[in-house]
Amino acid sequence: GLPVLYDLLLFTVFTAASVGLWKFEPFRGQFILVPCLTGISFVFLVELFRKLPALNLGFIGRIGQLSYSMYLIHFVFAYWIFGLLAPHIVSRTGPDLGYLIIFPVSSGLTFLLALLSEKYVEKPSIALGKRIINHYADKS
């Protein structure tokens, strides 16, 4: 594999190219290239996380474990924050800085709600399902 510095450099280059194309509106191919460049940048980001344990892969793995729950409940914060608060934040900070504030707040709150959902809804529901299955399996 590549040394860590190359991964960091390539992640930065592909991310900057993606953001640059996103901002360069007259370019007609941007909606094809931006997702491709973003995907490539994430390959190098994953490599950075893999090679540098200090970046805490456990946290990223935990997001992966909760991703479906996060997907199901993100609309709550997406609507509340982006729909109600974003206009006020963006009017004070501008769109780019506003997004850099809003996205982590929305994602963090979604993650916390997914943790609560896992503990109080998903795991108890799975345990109940297992008890029901075992109850009927014992009778057959």
Coordinates of N, CA and C in Angstrom, one line a residue:
G1 N 0.8 -1.2 0.0 CA 0.0 0.0 0.0 C 0.9 1.3 0.0
L2 N 0.2 2.3 -0.2 CA 0.8 3.6 -0.2 C 1.2 4.1 1.2
P3 N 2.3 4.9 1.4 CA 2.5 5.4 2.7 C 1.4 6.4 3.1
V4 N 1.3 6.6 4.4 CA 0.2 7.4 5.0 C 0.2 8.8 4.4
L5 N 1.4 9.4 4.1 CA 1.4 10.8 3.6 C 0.8 10.8 2.2
Y6 N 1.0 9.8 1.4 CA 0.4 9.7 0.1 C -1.1 9.6 0.2
D7 N -1.6 8.8 1.1 CA -3.0 8.7 1.3 C -3.6 10.0 1.7
L8 N -3.0 10.7 2.6 CA -3.4 12.0 3.1 C -3.4 13.0 1.9
L9 N -2.4 13.0 1.1 CA -2.3 13.9 0.0 C -3.4 13.6 -1.1
L10 N -3.6 12.3 -1.4 CA -4.6 12.0 -2.4 C -6.0 12.2 -1.9
F11 N -6.2 12.0 -0.6 CA -7.5 12.3 0.0 C -7.8 13.8 -0.2
T12 N -6.8 14.6 0.2 CA -6.9 16.0 0.1 C -7.1 16.5 -1.4
V13 N -6.4 16.0 -2.3 CA -6.5 16.4 -3.7 C -7.9 16.0 -4.3
F14 N -8.3 14.8 -4.0 CA -9.6 14.4 -4.6 C -10.8 15.1 -3.9
T15 N -10.6 15.4 -2.6 CA -11.7 16.1 -1.9 C -11.7 17.5 -2.5
A16 N -10.6 18.2 -2.6 CA -10.5 19.5 -3.1 C -11.1 19.6 -4.6
A17 N -10.7 18.6 -5.4 CA -11.2 18.6 -6.7 C -12.8 18.4 -6.7
S18 N -13.3 17.6 -5.9 CA -14.7 17.4 -5.8 C -15.4 18.7 -5.4
V19 N -14.9 19.3 -4.3 CA -15.5 20.6 -3.8 C -15.3 21.7 -4.9
G20 N -14.2 21.7 -5.5 CA -14.0 22.7 -6.6 C -14.9 22.5 -7.7
L21 N -15.2 21.3 -8.2 CA -16.1 21.1 -9.3 C -17.5 21.4 -8.8
W22 N -17.8 21.1 -7.6 CA -19.2 21.4 -7.1 C -19.5 22.9 -7.1
K23 N -18.4 23.7 -6.8 CA -18.6 25.1 -6.8 C -18.5 25.7 -8.2
F24 N -17.9 25.0 -9.1 CA -17.8 25.5 -10.5 C -19.0 25.2 -11.3
E25 N -20.1 26.0 -11.1 CA -21.4 25.6 -11.6 C -21.5 25.6 -13.2
P26 N -20.8 26.3 -13.9 CA -21.0 26.3 -15.4 C -20.6 24.9 -16.0
F27 N -19.8 24.1 -15.3 CA -19.3 22.9 -15.8 C -20.4 21.9 -15.8
R28 N -20.8 21.4 -17.0 CA -22.0 20.5 -17.2 C -21.8 19.1 -16.6
G29 N -20.6 18.6 -16.6 CA -20.3 17.3 -16.1 C -20.1 17.1 -14.6
Q30 N -20.3 18.2 -13.9 CA -20.0 18.2 -12.4 C -20.8 17.1 -11.7
F31 N -22.1 16.8 -12.1 CA -22.9 15.9 -11.4 C -22.5 14.5 -11.6
I32 N -21.7 14.3 -12.6 CA -21.1 12.9 -12.9 C -19.8 12.8 -12.1
L33 N -18.9 13.8 -12.2 CA -17.6 13.7 -11.7 C -17.5 13.9 -10.2
V34 N -18.4 14.8 -9.6 CA -18.3 15.0 -8.2 C -18.5 13.8 -7.3
P35 N -19.6 12.9 -7.6 CA -19.7 11.7 -6.8 C -18.5 10.7 -7.0
C36 N -18.0 10.7 -8.3 CA -16.8 9.8 -8.5 C -15.6 10.3 -7.7
L37 N -15.3 11.6 -7.8 CA -14.1 12.1 -7.1 C -14.3 12.0 -5.6
T38 N -15.5 12.2 -5.1 CA -15.8 12.0 -3.7 C -15.6 10.6 -3.3
G39 N -16.1 9.6 -4.1 CA -15.9 8.2 -3.8 C -14.4 7.9 -3.7
I40 N -13.6 8.4 -4.7 CA -12.2 8.1 -4.7 C -11.5 8.7 -3.4
S41 N -11.9 9.9 -3.1 CA -11.4 10.5 -1.9 C -11.6 9.7 -0.6
F42 N -12.8 9.1 -0.6 CA -13.2 8.3 0.6 C -12.4 7.0 0.6
V43 N -11.9 6.5 -0.5 CA -11.0 5.3 -0.5 C -9.8 5.7 0.3
F44 N -9.2 6.8 0.0 CA -8.0 7.2 0.7 C -8.2 7.6 2.1
L45 N -9.4 8.1 2.4 CA -9.8 8.4 3.8 C -9.9 7.1 4.6
V46 N -10.5 6.1 4.0 CA -10.6 4.8 4.7 C -9.2 4.2 4.9
E47 N -8.3 4.4 3.9 CA -6.9 3.9 4.1 C -6.3 4.6 5.3
L48 N -6.5 5.9 5.4 CA -5.9 6.7 6.5 C -6.4 6.1 7.8
F49 N -7.7 5.9 7.9 CA -8.3 5.3 9.2 C -7.7 3.9 9.4
R50 N -7.5 3.1 8.4 CA -7.0 1.8 8.5 C -5.5 1.8 9.0
K51 N -4.7 2.7 8.5 CA -3.3 2.8 8.8 C -3.0 3.5 10.1
L52 N -3.9 4.4 10.6 CA -3.7 5.2 11.7 C -4.7 4.9 12.8
P53 N -4.4 3.9 13.7 CA -5.3 3.5 14.7 C -5.8 4.7 15.6
A54 N -5.0 5.7 15.7 CA -5.4 6.9 16.5 C -6.6 7.5 16.0
L55 N -7.0 7.3 14.7 CA -8.2 7.9 14.2 C -9.5 7.2 14.6
N56 N -9.3 6.1 15.4 CA -10.4 5.4 16.1 C -11.4 4.8 15.1
L57 N -11.0 3.7 14.6 CA -11.8 2.9 13.7 C -13.1 2.4 14.5
G58 N -12.9 2.2 15.8 CA -14.1 1.7 16.6 C -15.3 2.6 16.4
F59 N -15.0 3.9 16.5 CA -16.1 4.9 16.3 C -16.8 4.8 14.9
I60 N -15.9 4.7 13.9 CA -16.4 4.6 12.5 C -17.2 3.2 12.4
G61 N -16.7 2.2 13.0 CA -17.4 0.9 13.0 C -18.7 1.0 13.7
R62 N -18.8 1.7 14.8 CA -20.0 1.9 15.5 C -21.1 2.7 14.7
I63 N -20.6 3.6 13.9 CA -21.5 4.3 13.0 C -22.0 3.3 12.0
G64 N -21.2 2.5 11.5 CA -21.6 1.4 10.5 C -22.6 0.5 11.1
Q65 N -22.5 0.1 12.4 CA -23.4 -0.7 13.1 C -24.8 -0.1 13.2
L66 N -24.8 1.2 13.4 CA -26.0 2.0 13.6 C -26.5 2.6 12.4
S67 N -25.9 2.4 11.2 CA -26.2 3.1 10.0 C -27.7 3.0 9.6
Y68 N -28.2 1.8 9.7 CA -29.6 1.6 9.3 C -30.5 2.4 10.2
S69 N -30.3 2.3 11.5 CA -31.1 3.1 12.4 C -31.0 4.6 12.1
M70 N -29.7 5.0 11.9 CA -29.5 6.4 11.6 C -30.2 6.8 10.3
Y71 N -30.2 5.9 9.3 CA -30.9 6.2 8.1 C -32.4 6.4 8.3
L72 N -33.0 5.5 9.2 CA -34.4 5.5 9.5 C -34.8 6.8 10.2
I73 N -34.0 7.3 11.1 CA -34.4 8.4 12.0 C -33.7 9.8 11.6
H74 N -32.8 9.8 10.6 CA -32.2 11.1 10.3 C -33.1 12.2 9.8
F75 N -34.3 11.8 9.3 CA -35.2 12.8 8.8 C -35.7 13.7 9.9
V76 N -35.7 13.2 11.1 CA -36.2 14.1 12.2 C -35.3 15.3 12.4
F77 N -34.0 15.0 12.4 CA -33.0 16.1 12.6 C -32.8 16.9 11.3
A78 N -32.9 16.1 10.2 CA -32.7 16.8 8.9 C -33.8 17.8 8.7
Y79 N -35.0 17.5 9.1 CA -36.1 18.4 8.9 C -36.0 19.5 9.9
W80 N -35.8 19.2 11.2 CA -35.7 20.1 12.3 C -34.6 21.1 12.1
I81 N -33.4 20.6 11.9 CA -32.2 21.5 11.8 C -32.2 22.2 10.4
F82 N -32.2 21.4 9.3 CA -32.1 22.0 8.0 C -33.3 22.8 7.7
G83 N -34.5 22.4 8.1 CA -35.7 23.1 7.7 C -36.0 24.3 8.6
L84 N -35.7 24.2 9.9 CA -36.1 25.3 10.8 C -34.9 26.2 11.2
L85 N -33.7 25.5 11.5 CA -32.6 26.3 12.0 C -31.6 26.8 10.9
A86 N -31.5 26.0 9.8 CA -30.5 26.3 8.8 C -30.7 27.8 8.3
P87 N -31.9 28.2 7.9 CA -32.0 29.6 7.4 C -31.4 30.6 8.4
H88 N -31.6 30.4 9.7 CA -31.1 31.4 10.6 C -29.5 31.3 10.7
I89 N -29.0 30.1 10.7 CA -27.6 29.9 10.9 C -26.9 30.4 9.6
V90 N -27.4 30.0 8.4 CA -26.8 30.4 7.2 C -26.8 31.9 7.0
S91 N -27.9 32.5 7.4 CA -28.0 34.0 7.2 C -26.9 34.7 8.0
R92 N -26.4 34.1 9.1 CA -25.4 34.7 9.9 C -24.0 34.2 9.6
T93 N -23.8 33.0 9.0 CA -22.5 32.5 8.7 C -22.2 32.4 7.3
G94 N -23.1 32.3 6.4 CA -22.9 32.0 5.0 C -23.2 30.5 4.8
P95 N -23.4 30.1 3.5 CA -23.8 28.7 3.3 C -22.7 27.7 3.6
D96 N -21.4 28.0 3.3 CA -20.4 27.0 3.5 C -20.1 26.8 5.0
L97 N -19.9 27.8 5.7 CA -19.7 27.7 7.2 C -21.0 27.2 7.9
G98 N -22.1 27.6 7.4 CA -23.4 27.1 8.0 C -23.5 25.6 7.8
Y99 N -23.1 25.1 6.6 CA -23.2 23.6 6.4 C -22.2 22.9 7.3
L100 N -21.0 23.5 7.5 CA -20.0 22.9 8.4 C -20.4 22.9 9.8
I101 N -21.3 23.7 10.2 CA -21.9 23.7 11.6 C -23.1 22.8 11.6
I102 N -24.0 22.9 10.7 CA -25.2 22.1 10.7 C -25.0 20.6 10.5
F103 N -24.2 20.2 9.6 CA -24.1 18.8 9.3 C -23.6 18.0 10.5
P104 N -22.5 18.4 11.2 CA -22.0 17.6 12.3 C -23.1 17.6 13.5
V105 N -23.8 18.7 13.7 CA -24.8 18.7 14.7 C -25.9 17.8 14.4
S106 N -26.4 17.8 13.2 CA -27.4 16.9 12.7 C -27.0 15.5 12.8
S107 N -25.8 15.2 12.3 CA -25.3 13.8 12.3 C -25.0 13.3 13.8
G108 N -24.5 14.2 14.6 CA -24.3 13.8 16.0 C -25.6 13.5 16.8
L109 N -26.6 14.3 16.6 CA -27.9 14.1 17.2 C -28.5 12.8 16.7
T110 N -28.4 12.6 15.4 CA -28.9 11.4 14.8 C -28.2 10.1 15.4
F111 N -26.9 10.2 15.5 CA -26.1 9.1 16.1 C -26.6 8.8 17.6
L112 N -26.8 9.9 18.3 CA -27.2 9.7 19.7 C -28.6 9.1 19.8
L113 N -29.5 9.5 18.9 CA -30.9 8.9 18.9 C -30.8 7.5 18.5
A114 N -29.9 7.2 17.5 CA -29.8 5.8 17.1 C -29.2 4.9 18.2
L115 N -28.3 5.4 19.0 CA -27.9 4.7 20.2 C -29.0 4.4 21.2
L116 N -29.9 5.4 21.4 CA -31.0 5.2 22.3 C -32.0 4.2 21.7
S117 N -32.2 4.3 20.4 CA -33.1 3.4 19.7 C -32.6 1.9 19.8
E118 N -31.3 1.8 19.6 CA -30.7 0.4 19.7 C -30.9 -0.2 21.1
K119 N -30.7 0.7 22.1 CA -30.8 0.2 23.5 C -32.2 -0.1 24.0
Y120 N -33.1 0.8 23.6 CA -34.5 0.8 24.2 C -35.5 0.2 23.2
V121 N -35.2 0.1 21.9 CA -36.2 -0.5 21.0 C -35.6 -1.7 20.3
E122 N -34.5 -1.6 19.6 CA -34.0 -2.7 18.8 C -33.6 -4.0 19.6
K123 N -32.8 -3.8 20.6 CA -32.4 -5.0 21.4 C -33.5 -5.6 22.2
P124 N -34.4 -4.8 22.8 CA -35.5 -5.4 23.5 C -36.5 -6.1 22.5
S125 N -36.6 -5.6 21.3 CA -37.5 -6.2 20.3 C -36.9 -7.5 19.8
I126 N -35.6 -7.5 19.6 CA -34.9 -8.8 19.2 C -35.0 -9.8 20.2
A127 N -34.8 -9.4 21.5 CA -35.0 -10.4 22.6 C -36.4 -10.9 22.7
L128 N -37.4 -10.1 22.5 CA -38.8 -10.5 22.5 C -39.0 -11.5 21.4
G129 N -38.5 -11.2 20.2 CA -38.7 -12.0 19.1 C -38.1 -13.4 19.3
K130 N -36.9 -13.4 19.9 CA -36.2 -14.7 20.2 C -37.1 -15.5 21.2
R131 N -37.6 -14.8 22.2 CA -38.4 -15.5 23.2 C -39.7 -16.1 22.6
I132 N -40.3 -15.4 21.7 CA -41.5 -15.9 21.0 C -41.1 -17.1 20.1
I133 N -40.1 -17.0 19.4 CA -39.6 -18.1 18.5 C -39.3 -19.3 19.4
N134 N -38.6 -19.1 20.5 CA -38.2 -20.2 21.3 C -39.4 -20.9 22.0
H135 N -40.4 -20.0 22.4 CA -41.6 -20.5 23.0 C -42.4 -21.5 22.0
Y136 N -42.5 -21.0 20.8 CA -43.2 -21.9 19.8 C -42.4 -23.0 19.3
A137 N -41.1 -22.9 19.3 CA -40.2 -24.0 18.9 C -40.2 -25.1 19.9
D138 N -40.4 -24.8 21.2 CA -40.4 -25.7 22.2 C -41.7 -26.6 22.2
K139 N -42.8 -26.0 21.6 CA -44.1 -26.7 21.6 C -44.2 -27.6 20.4
S140 N -43.3 -27.5 19.4 CA -43.4 -28.4 18.3 C -42.6 -29.6 18.4

